[in-house]
Amino acid sequence: MPELPPTHTALVCVALPGLAISEEPGQLAGRGLDGFYRGGRRLLSRCQVRVAGREPLPVQAAMTGADSARFVGTLRASPATGPDPDVVVERTRHADGTERITLRSAALRPLRLPVEVALGTDLAELAAIAAGTAGPELPASVHDSGLRWATAGTAACVTADPPPSDALASAGLLRWELELPPGGTAAVELRVRPEGAGPLRPAGHAATSPLAPARAAGDDPRVTPLLHSAVADLQALLLRDPAHPSDTYLAAGVPWRCGMAPAEALAAARMTLPLGTRLAAGTLRILARTQLQGPGPQAGMIPGPRRDAGPHLPPSCTGTEATLLFPVLLAEARRWGLPEQETQELLPAAERCLTWLRTTVGDGTYLPDPHPTGPARCETQAHAHRAALLGADLLDAYDRPGTTELRQWAQTLRTAFQADFWLEDRGGGRPAAARAPDGRPVPHLAATAVHLLDTGLLSAGSLAPGLLDKVHTEHLARLLATPVMDAGWGLRGLGTKEAGHNPFGHRTGAVRVHETALAVAGLAAAGYEREAAGLLKGLLEAAEHFGHRLPEMFAGEQRSATAAPLPHPAACRPAATAAASVVLLFTTLAGIRPDAPARTVTLRPVRSAPLGELGLTGLRVAGAPFAVRISRLGLAMVEEAADGLQLGA
């Protein structure tokens, strides 16, 4: 099995459907993932710059935004300058397929410098690159003011401004003679596009983005860049439904998952509700159009692929997760301010999800995996319980039938879960990860247990009850705070004492940002602020090491005083759920719980104020800007809100 090209050292510029991926030296050498991409196809894999016959010496590389990076190199163009470089070569690379190469001279005399750019591409699909089957570079032809490459049904062009003085197709070379006066500059701009395509118009463009430009400021200097990067990454990951361009959703992550992943799209849209409800509405509409129709046992399901669950359990069905998340997102989006007309239009799809849930459970108690020999997973029961309670709340608001049955089943599930899923031991016990079809518990301790703490928002700022009682919730909170689960940077996917634990295992020990954020939010809501603060601070310190751009996961090695978190070489970065988790973390600290239909918002801030004073501006509640400040004493004050929005008790 070929190794995936590593991503952890790459600078990834994103403005979907455009990408630009490169290593720190800045030269695109045609190796690994190097290149400009659009729509999952590599348009250019090689872009190597030489000045006066030499490659500039790399001195700095940095992201300048979610969609751009800057590379700086130097060279000595004057023989009498000693060791000091006198020419700086700066390359600014954008995900939209543009690159600007600027030469800056510090020489005392005019310079005439030959500049060469060597270009090449295989026009490979990203899947082929991942599988190691990309193929050789294609022959180039001179085209317009640059070069062109073509294969069956696909062609790409590079054009240059100013046009090159010479273009050599056989070598893939463009050449210029650039004049630099003393202290002067000269620049060349390259544009990479599919043949016949216009400029890239990303869905996250500020004028059309469904996400509000939230900002954070406070005593902890990390909060400002972390939220800024998260919102920028979310904007960069936005995609439009081609058949319904007004509907947008979040791609799961770059570079491996640049399309729709239903469960992740719904989860990320739910965590970003504080940035407005337009993304949630678009995501729900897109997935409603994929909902399976009846008759049959799958009628009402939102389809989704299977997901590896580690060595202890078979792969899980993300379609089940998505189907249960759909009514939850709709119910909570309504609380945050989704207009009534849009809610009512989406209500039939939510009803079909809830009908699927009740039909699939039938006369039983638990919601099992779709296949006959599948287990009943702990997190699936948590998702189902939340869907039943929030779904019933949603149906009640529109006088729809079925609410009594949903609430009665949720109560039956809660009673049975506490008896069947809780495994007693001398330390107070733990939740089982699953129950096998024969009723045997699968006892390993995994981060999926955090879903038991994520109960969902009801009316008047109240949270739905969960599957655990108060005593069991306290035991789980203590377990999550122990070094067995807390790596010091975040929550491990599998406890260190469990068979099959692997710090790099994406479900068996790596720290997944989404699960850590859910743990922080759930623990804080349940009143376990010390445990929540420990996980929060660890994750913020990890974010510093990742340049405030959190990957979807990183290694669950135990933190030490001198070590940095180890990146996972195959992790998506940016990833939708990781970026959205930052929004969840900060709004958890403020404890924002809106009820737009009742024109109220309740604040339940974390009283210990683990990050000191914190101000959040540019949020949206009830369709209007919303700002809140939390003092060092853990008191919250609304600084901006919709007219007529009242502070709940």
XYZ file of C-alpha atoms in Angstrom:
649
model
C 0.000 0.000 0.000
C 1.619 3.323 -1.043
C 2.237 6.025 1.553
C 0.074 9.121 1.283
C 2.154 12.188 0.442
C 2.746 13.971 3.771
C 0.836 17.164 4.468
C 2.235 18.244 7.837
C 5.167 20.228 6.390
C 3.219 21.731 3.484
C 1.924 25.259 3.157
C -1.630 24.816 1.899
C -3.438 27.795 0.355
C -7.193 27.205 0.123
C -10.062 28.965 -1.630
C -12.131 26.030 -2.796
C -12.365 24.763 -5.432
C -8.812 26.148 -5.733
C -5.715 24.931 -3.877
C -2.003 25.670 -3.951
C 0.247 23.265 -2.043
C 3.995 23.641 -1.601
C 6.841 22.884 0.764
C 8.685 25.616 2.672
C 11.437 26.323 0.081
C 8.697 27.587 -2.221
C 9.828 25.891 -5.425
C 7.163 23.603 -6.879
C 9.363 20.666 -7.799
C 6.690 18.282 -9.080
C 7.076 15.970 -6.086
C 4.418 14.756 -3.666
C 1.455 17.143 -3.507
C 3.246 20.144 -5.029
C 1.024 22.157 -7.305
C -1.909 24.374 -8.146
C -5.275 22.558 -8.153
C -8.810 23.334 -9.186
C -11.749 21.018 -8.603
C -9.481 18.190 -7.432
C -7.215 18.226 -10.516
C -3.588 19.358 -10.493
C -3.210 22.063 -13.131
C 0.480 22.737 -12.483
C 2.922 20.524 -10.589
C 6.245 22.243 -11.294
C 7.136 25.925 -11.069
C 10.869 26.433 -10.478
C 12.405 29.882 -10.595
C 16.037 30.595 -11.483
C 17.622 34.023 -11.498
C 20.937 34.455 -13.333
C 21.057 30.676 -13.659
C 20.690 29.998 -9.905
C 17.894 29.118 -7.539
C 17.402 31.782 -4.844
C 18.436 30.716 -1.354
C 15.229 30.180 0.677
C 15.143 32.308 3.838
C 11.469 32.469 4.857
C 8.101 30.910 4.100
C 4.831 31.845 5.761
C 1.090 31.746 5.261
C -0.286 35.256 4.760
C -3.918 34.141 4.847
C -5.977 31.006 4.413
C -5.625 31.392 0.638
C -2.082 32.759 0.245
C 1.553 32.175 1.145
C 4.755 34.206 0.797
C 8.192 32.791 0.052
C 11.358 34.874 0.297
C 14.756 33.967 -1.133
C 17.993 35.872 -1.686
C 20.952 35.811 -4.034
C 24.137 37.748 -4.733
C 24.009 39.318 -8.173
C 27.050 41.598 -7.798
C 30.405 39.808 -7.420
C 31.927 42.517 -5.221
C 29.274 42.502 -2.471
C 30.983 39.938 -0.231
C 28.659 37.636 1.724
C 25.679 40.003 1.641
C 22.850 39.233 -0.782
C 21.790 42.184 -2.898
C 18.672 40.771 -4.564
C 15.551 39.544 -2.770
C 13.202 37.237 -4.669
C 9.685 37.235 -3.235
C 6.990 34.840 -4.438
C 3.372 35.393 -3.408
C 1.215 32.357 -4.158
C -2.600 32.280 -4.141
C -5.107 29.434 -4.190
C -6.894 31.081 -7.117
C -3.994 30.076 -9.394
C -1.894 33.222 -9.393
C 1.734 33.654 -8.426
C 3.652 36.920 -8.388
C 7.456 36.796 -8.551
C 9.052 40.076 -7.453
C 12.770 40.908 -7.576
C 14.041 43.701 -5.311
C 17.525 45.058 -5.827
C 19.810 46.626 -3.216
C 22.711 46.832 -5.670
C 24.477 50.146 -6.275
C 24.410 49.712 -10.037
C 21.693 48.750 -12.507
C 21.177 45.016 -12.923
C 20.066 43.079 -15.976
C 18.992 39.667 -14.704
C 17.878 36.670 -16.753
C 14.886 34.989 -15.102
C 13.711 31.488 -16.010
C 10.596 29.693 -14.833
C 10.478 25.946 -15.517
C 6.892 24.664 -15.673
C 5.322 21.241 -15.934
C 2.241 19.221 -15.026
C 0.694 15.762 -15.149
C -2.930 17.070 -14.953
C -3.492 14.310 -12.392
C -6.547 13.870 -10.192
C -5.861 14.235 -6.465
C -6.975 10.624 -5.898
C -4.330 9.392 -8.333
C -1.656 11.463 -6.583
C -2.689 9.977 -3.226
C -2.511 6.466 -4.696
C 0.901 7.075 -6.263
C -0.410 6.647 -9.826
C -0.199 10.215 -11.102
C 1.850 9.445 -14.206
C 4.619 11.415 -15.977
C 4.619 15.064 -16.977
C 2.804 15.903 -20.191
C 4.438 17.634 -23.162
C 3.859 21.387 -23.348
C 3.013 23.641 -26.256
C 3.449 27.389 -26.561
C 0.139 29.146 -26.059
C -0.668 32.859 -25.967
C 1.806 34.396 -23.467
C 2.722 31.108 -21.839
C 2.356 27.328 -22.092
C -0.434 24.782 -22.478
C -0.791 21.096 -21.533
C -3.586 18.772 -22.580
C -4.805 15.240 -22.035
C -8.075 13.506 -22.862
C -10.831 15.990 -22.112
C -8.670 18.313 -19.996
C -6.271 21.168 -20.684
C -4.526 23.779 -18.567
C -2.702 26.988 -19.435
C -0.161 29.239 -17.748
C -0.102 32.826 -18.945
C 2.432 35.446 -17.901
C 2.370 39.216 -17.457
C 4.575 40.674 -18.869
C 4.799 38.117 -21.679
C 8.099 36.216 -21.707
C 10.820 37.186 -24.149
C 11.214 33.504 -24.970
C 9.063 30.376 -24.501
C 10.577 26.919 -25.024
C 7.873 24.234 -25.065
C 10.238 21.246 -25.200
C 11.811 22.256 -21.871
C 8.714 23.891 -20.393
C 10.616 27.177 -19.975
C 9.582 30.820 -19.914
C 12.367 33.422 -19.978
C 12.676 37.152 -19.283
C 15.483 39.708 -19.123
C 14.512 41.988 -16.239
C 16.022 45.433 -15.725
C 16.446 46.549 -12.108
C 17.675 50.078 -11.379
C 19.576 50.641 -8.116
C 17.083 49.994 -5.325
C 14.420 49.105 -7.884
C 11.986 46.234 -8.390
C 10.642 44.141 -11.249
C 7.846 41.569 -11.226
C 6.322 38.754 -13.248
C 2.818 37.387 -12.604
C 1.775 33.886 -13.623
C -1.850 32.748 -13.939
C -2.766 29.054 -13.916
C -6.238 28.071 -15.152
C -8.129 25.251 -16.813
C -8.396 26.087 -20.485
C -11.478 28.185 -21.160
C -12.170 28.862 -17.470
C -12.517 32.318 -16.003
C -11.106 33.615 -12.735
C -11.835 31.525 -9.644
C -14.871 32.770 -7.698
C -14.714 31.061 -4.307
C -17.926 30.692 -2.305
C -16.196 32.174 0.730
C -15.659 35.559 -0.915
C -16.476 38.205 1.694
C -19.386 39.681 -0.247
C -21.229 36.365 -0.569
C -20.040 34.330 2.399
C -22.731 32.937 4.711
C -20.383 33.282 7.692
C -20.121 36.418 9.818
C -16.573 37.758 10.330
C -16.390 37.099 14.083
C -13.471 38.441 16.098
C -12.055 37.732 19.551
C -9.895 39.826 21.876
C -8.933 39.517 25.503
C -6.307 38.893 28.128
C -5.009 35.786 26.359
C -3.221 36.973 23.188
C -3.848 33.639 21.454
C -7.596 34.109 21.118
C -7.355 36.794 18.415
C -5.235 34.893 15.864
C -6.924 31.570 16.626
C -10.457 32.776 15.856
C -9.219 34.830 12.897
C -7.540 31.761 11.363
C -10.552 29.556 12.075
C -13.021 31.902 10.369
C -10.646 32.369 7.423
C -10.307 28.589 7.042
C -14.064 28.130 7.187
C -14.480 30.749 4.452
C -11.823 28.971 2.374
C -13.546 25.579 2.724
C -16.951 26.776 1.500
C -18.347 25.204 -1.664
C -21.530 25.828 -3.639
C -24.025 23.234 -4.797
C -23.551 23.500 -8.595
C -27.269 22.945 -9.229
C -28.316 25.439 -6.516
C -25.537 28.063 -6.274
C -27.156 29.946 -3.385
C -26.702 26.870 -1.154
C -23.240 26.449 0.366
C -21.633 23.822 2.565
C -18.231 23.120 4.097
C -15.875 20.646 2.477
C -14.531 18.233 5.090
C -10.864 19.164 4.746
C -7.839 19.772 2.562
C -6.227 18.088 0.745
C -7.880 14.662 1.047
C -11.547 15.506 1.548
C -12.380 18.488 -0.641
C -16.005 17.476 -1.154
C -19.177 16.801 0.802
C -18.935 14.532 3.849
C -22.499 14.712 5.242
C -21.845 14.033 8.934
C -18.877 16.420 9.083
C -20.714 19.107 7.092
C -23.655 18.998 9.503
C -21.432 18.938 12.603
C -19.399 21.903 11.364
C -22.517 23.863 10.394
C -23.916 23.258 13.880
C -20.766 24.561 15.603
C -20.769 27.667 13.386
C -24.362 28.710 14.140
C -22.938 31.671 16.140
C -21.680 32.988 12.756
C -25.202 32.940 11.281
C -27.717 30.390 10.062
C -27.215 30.674 6.287
C -24.578 27.930 6.177
C -26.808 25.593 8.207
C -29.758 26.277 5.895
C -27.710 25.625 2.765
C -26.193 22.441 4.170
C -29.624 21.145 5.224
C -31.166 21.907 1.830
C -28.332 20.177 -0.026
C -28.578 17.051 2.133
C -32.390 17.010 2.038
C -32.068 16.577 -1.726
C -29.982 13.423 -1.136
C -32.398 11.882 1.388
C -33.394 8.337 0.466
C -37.022 7.923 -0.514
C -39.335 5.068 0.459
C -40.543 2.483 0.666
C -37.917 0.357 2.388
C -35.945 0.275 5.640
C -33.584 3.077 4.557
C -36.318 5.567 3.665
C -35.500 8.903 5.278
C -31.773 8.285 5.673
C -29.132 10.799 4.626
C -26.564 8.610 2.828
C -22.967 8.667 4.009
C -19.821 6.543 3.690
C -18.506 4.125 6.281
C -15.834 5.304 8.721
C -13.078 3.256 10.329
C -13.697 2.855 14.079
C -10.428 1.251 15.188
C -9.602 -2.352 16.125
C -12.422 -2.955 18.607
C -15.442 -2.224 16.429
C -16.417 -2.574 12.755
C -16.569 0.583 10.607
C -19.426 2.889 11.533
C -22.090 4.353 9.264
C -21.737 8.107 8.871
C -25.139 8.073 7.171
C -26.696 7.143 10.522
C -24.848 10.016 12.189
C -25.904 12.478 9.480
C -29.545 11.365 9.630
C -29.608 11.957 13.388
C -27.781 15.298 13.100
C -30.208 16.689 10.511
C -33.180 17.390 12.834
C -30.813 18.538 15.579
C -29.196 21.143 13.330
C -32.581 22.351 12.108
C -33.933 22.644 15.667
C -30.889 24.536 16.929
C -30.657 26.736 13.814
C -34.224 27.838 14.582
C -33.106 28.813 18.102
C -30.223 30.858 16.643
C -32.525 32.690 14.227
C -33.231 30.620 11.114
C -36.290 32.309 9.543
C -39.598 30.529 10.059
C -40.242 30.054 6.348
C -36.913 28.260 5.841
C -37.487 26.139 8.933
C -40.912 25.057 7.698
C -39.563 24.230 4.242
C -36.973 21.893 5.802
C -39.346 20.401 8.391
C -40.610 17.515 6.172
C -37.038 16.255 5.650
C -36.428 16.395 9.411
C -39.671 14.481 9.987
C -38.495 11.775 7.587
C -35.238 11.470 9.556
C -37.192 11.033 12.791
C -39.542 8.521 11.169
C -36.500 6.532 10.031
C -35.212 6.575 13.625
C -38.441 5.262 15.133
C -38.932 2.700 12.349
C -35.373 1.393 12.659
C -35.578 1.055 16.451
C -38.995 -0.606 16.103
C -39.953 -2.486 19.237
C -36.368 -2.471 20.484
C -34.590 -0.016 22.749
C -31.305 0.767 21.046
C -30.447 2.045 17.580
C -28.024 -0.514 16.133
C -25.726 -0.245 13.131
C -27.573 -0.636 9.819
C -26.182 -4.086 9.036
C -27.773 -7.044 10.893
C -24.691 -8.030 12.907
C -23.718 -4.477 13.854
C -23.273 -3.331 17.457
C -25.240 -0.655 19.276
C -22.622 2.073 19.697
C -22.461 4.413 22.658
C -22.189 7.570 20.530
C -25.025 6.439 18.237
C -27.364 6.192 21.239
C -26.285 9.693 22.300
C -26.988 11.041 18.787
C -30.359 9.246 18.677
C -31.434 10.439 22.137
C -30.578 14.049 21.269
C -32.371 13.774 17.904
C -35.500 12.447 19.595
C -35.669 15.228 22.184
C -34.744 18.136 19.902
C -36.845 16.633 17.113
C -39.868 16.431 19.403
C -39.275 20.033 20.455
C -39.176 21.061 16.780
C -42.334 19.118 15.896
C -44.150 20.636 18.857
C -43.419 24.135 17.566
C -45.370 23.351 14.388
C -48.082 21.127 15.887
C -46.766 18.078 14.090
C -47.586 14.548 15.374
C -45.157 12.031 16.856
C -43.726 14.030 19.745
C -45.131 11.836 22.520
C -43.679 8.673 20.998
C -40.253 10.297 20.562
C -40.101 11.510 24.153
C -41.337 8.199 25.549
C -38.723 6.274 23.581
C -36.012 8.727 24.689
C -36.940 8.085 28.332
C -36.924 4.317 27.786
C -33.514 4.578 26.118
C -32.142 6.686 28.978
C -33.255 4.206 31.626
C -31.928 1.205 29.724
C -28.641 2.905 28.816
C -27.757 3.630 32.417
C -28.278 -0.036 33.284
C -26.758 -1.667 30.194
C -23.951 0.647 29.092
C -22.425 1.687 32.398
C -19.655 -0.679 33.518
C -18.938 -0.522 37.219
C -15.394 -0.818 38.553
C -13.439 0.232 41.640
C -12.871 3.695 40.164
C -16.549 4.435 39.723
C -17.096 2.927 36.299
C -17.131 3.977 32.674
C -19.487 3.896 29.699
C -19.073 0.932 27.365
C -18.045 1.866 23.835
C -20.808 -0.384 22.456
C -22.952 -3.432 23.035
C -22.470 -6.413 20.742
C -25.573 -7.982 19.134
C -25.557 -10.677 21.857
C -25.640 -8.018 24.586
C -21.977 -8.234 25.631
C -20.415 -4.804 26.361
C -17.381 -3.604 24.418
C -15.540 -2.072 27.367
C -12.716 0.066 25.932
C -12.547 3.747 26.900
C -12.668 6.025 23.849
C -13.191 9.701 23.121
C -16.503 8.855 21.451
C -17.900 8.940 25.017
C -17.816 12.759 24.837
C -20.974 12.634 22.698
C -22.812 11.655 25.890
C -22.130 15.202 27.145
C -23.445 16.890 23.969
C -27.169 17.036 24.677
C -28.472 19.920 22.556
C -30.270 23.244 22.989
C -33.970 23.467 23.833
C -36.155 26.493 24.553
C -35.402 29.360 26.937
C -31.673 28.573 27.011
C -32.142 25.142 28.568
C -30.161 22.073 27.539
C -31.770 18.710 26.880
C -31.108 15.961 29.428
C -28.465 13.443 28.442
C -28.219 9.672 28.738
C -26.085 9.833 31.893
C -27.298 10.730 35.352
C -25.398 13.175 37.565
C -23.222 10.535 39.242
C -22.197 8.903 35.966
C -21.519 12.312 34.401
C -19.157 13.119 37.267
C -17.270 9.837 36.766
C -16.944 10.484 33.033
C -15.684 14.022 33.676
C -12.949 12.667 35.949
C -11.983 9.994 33.429
C -11.600 12.526 30.624
C -9.297 14.646 32.777
C -6.863 11.824 33.631
C -3.592 11.343 31.699
C -5.097 8.145 30.285
C -7.331 10.329 28.093
C -5.902 13.860 28.304
C -2.600 14.048 26.414
C -1.989 17.549 27.761
C -2.767 18.951 24.295
C -6.290 17.552 24.019
C -8.326 14.375 24.273
C -6.941 11.082 22.948
C -9.181 8.996 20.714
C -8.463 5.871 22.786
C -7.186 5.546 26.340
C -3.508 4.707 26.791
C -4.338 1.525 28.738
C -6.489 0.055 25.960
C -5.289 -2.648 23.580
C -4.449 -1.227 20.185
C -3.633 2.262 21.495
C -1.535 4.163 18.946
C -0.715 7.860 19.457
C -0.905 8.332 15.687
C -4.041 6.204 15.214
C -6.757 8.434 13.790
C -9.356 6.580 15.907
C -7.011 4.831 18.343
C -5.077 7.517 20.187
C -4.609 10.667 18.122
C -6.040 13.900 19.497
C -9.042 14.874 17.385
C -9.824 18.575 17.756
C -13.581 18.117 17.254
C -13.929 15.574 20.070
C -11.794 17.716 22.389
C -13.984 20.753 21.724
C -17.151 18.720 22.361
C -15.626 17.563 25.655
C -14.849 21.151 26.679
C -18.367 22.314 25.814
C -20.072 19.335 27.447
C -17.995 19.457 30.622
C -18.530 23.204 31.002
C -22.298 22.837 30.498
C -22.416 20.076 33.122
C -20.554 22.244 35.630
C -17.130 20.567 35.460
C -15.241 23.747 34.705
C -11.833 22.615 35.992
C -11.810 19.608 33.680
C -13.085 21.723 30.777
C -10.461 24.411 31.376
C -7.641 21.854 31.404
C -8.592 20.492 27.988
C -9.208 24.001 26.624
C -5.813 25.350 27.688
C -4.035 22.303 26.318
C -5.710 22.694 22.943
C -4.877 26.416 22.801
C -1.224 25.657 23.490
C -1.240 23.024 20.756
C -2.771 25.603 18.390
C 0.185 27.919 19.009
C 2.563 25.232 17.763
C 0.439 24.814 14.626
C 0.540 28.521 13.800
C -3.019 28.972 15.128
C -4.327 26.759 12.282
C -5.437 23.548 13.972
C -5.338 20.304 11.955
C -8.168 17.797 12.213
C -5.929 15.653 14.451
C -2.398 15.280 15.773
C -0.486 12.640 17.706
C -1.663 11.866 21.226
C 1.836 11.738 22.703
C 1.956 12.852 26.333
C 2.846 16.496 26.684
C 6.137 17.428 28.337
C 7.661 20.753 29.328
C 9.979 20.967 26.321
C 8.071 19.077 23.610
C 5.710 20.288 20.911
C 2.684 18.302 19.709
C 3.622 15.914 16.924
C 1.735 16.510 13.675
C -0.056 13.641 11.965
C 1.411 13.347 8.457
C -1.962 12.567 6.835
C -4.179 15.033 8.725
C -6.301 17.522 6.831
C -5.296 21.113 7.564
C -7.474 23.075 7.330
C -10.387 20.854 8.335
C -13.983 22.001 8.711
C -14.694 20.436 12.098
C -11.355 21.629 13.544
C -11.935 25.227 12.425
C -15.573 25.156 13.550
C -14.470 23.765 16.923
C -12.719 27.065 17.652
C -16.062 28.865 17.294
C -17.634 26.329 19.676
C -14.851 26.770 22.248
C -15.165 30.548 22.463
C -18.963 30.644 22.454
C -18.875 27.974 25.186
C -16.809 30.329 27.357
C -19.512 32.956 26.892
C -22.322 30.413 27.377
C -24.490 31.888 24.602
C -27.869 30.115 24.434
C -30.337 31.930 22.189
C -34.043 31.371 21.670
C -34.803 33.573 18.674
C -38.509 32.558 18.423
C -38.974 33.773 22.001
C -36.725 36.821 21.373
C -34.416 35.933 24.254
C -30.779 35.013 24.729
C -29.455 33.393 27.895
C -25.799 33.634 28.956
C -24.208 30.883 31.027
C -20.507 31.841 30.971
C -17.771 29.646 32.404
C -17.503 31.265 35.827
C -13.830 30.459 36.321
C -12.961 32.559 33.213
C -9.999 30.308 32.317
C -8.710 32.731 29.654
C -9.372 35.899 31.644
C -11.366 38.675 30.020
C -12.706 37.759 26.596
C -14.661 39.814 24.086
C -16.451 38.319 21.079
C -17.748 40.599 18.339
C -19.208 40.043 14.890
C -21.363 37.069 15.917
C -24.983 36.735 14.781
C -28.048 35.954 16.890
C -31.614 36.285 15.607
C -30.305 37.539 12.271
C -28.467 40.548 13.724
C -24.933 41.350 14.928
C -24.193 40.165 18.446
C -21.284 40.970 20.753
C -20.566 39.784 24.276
C -17.827 40.335 26.843
C -16.845 38.006 29.693
C -15.041 39.634 32.609
C -12.188 38.153 34.627
C -14.811 37.346 37.273
C -16.747 35.199 34.806
C -19.587 37.675 34.322
C -21.046 38.146 30.852
C -22.324 41.393 29.339
C -24.112 41.804 26.000
C -22.574 44.724 24.076
C -24.562 44.465 20.824
C -27.755 42.599 19.971
C -30.846 42.627 17.778
C -33.538 45.149 18.634
C -36.024 43.618 21.030
C -33.805 40.697 22.030
C -34.133 40.229 25.780
C -31.619 38.733 28.192
C -33.115 35.497 29.535
C -33.059 34.489 33.156
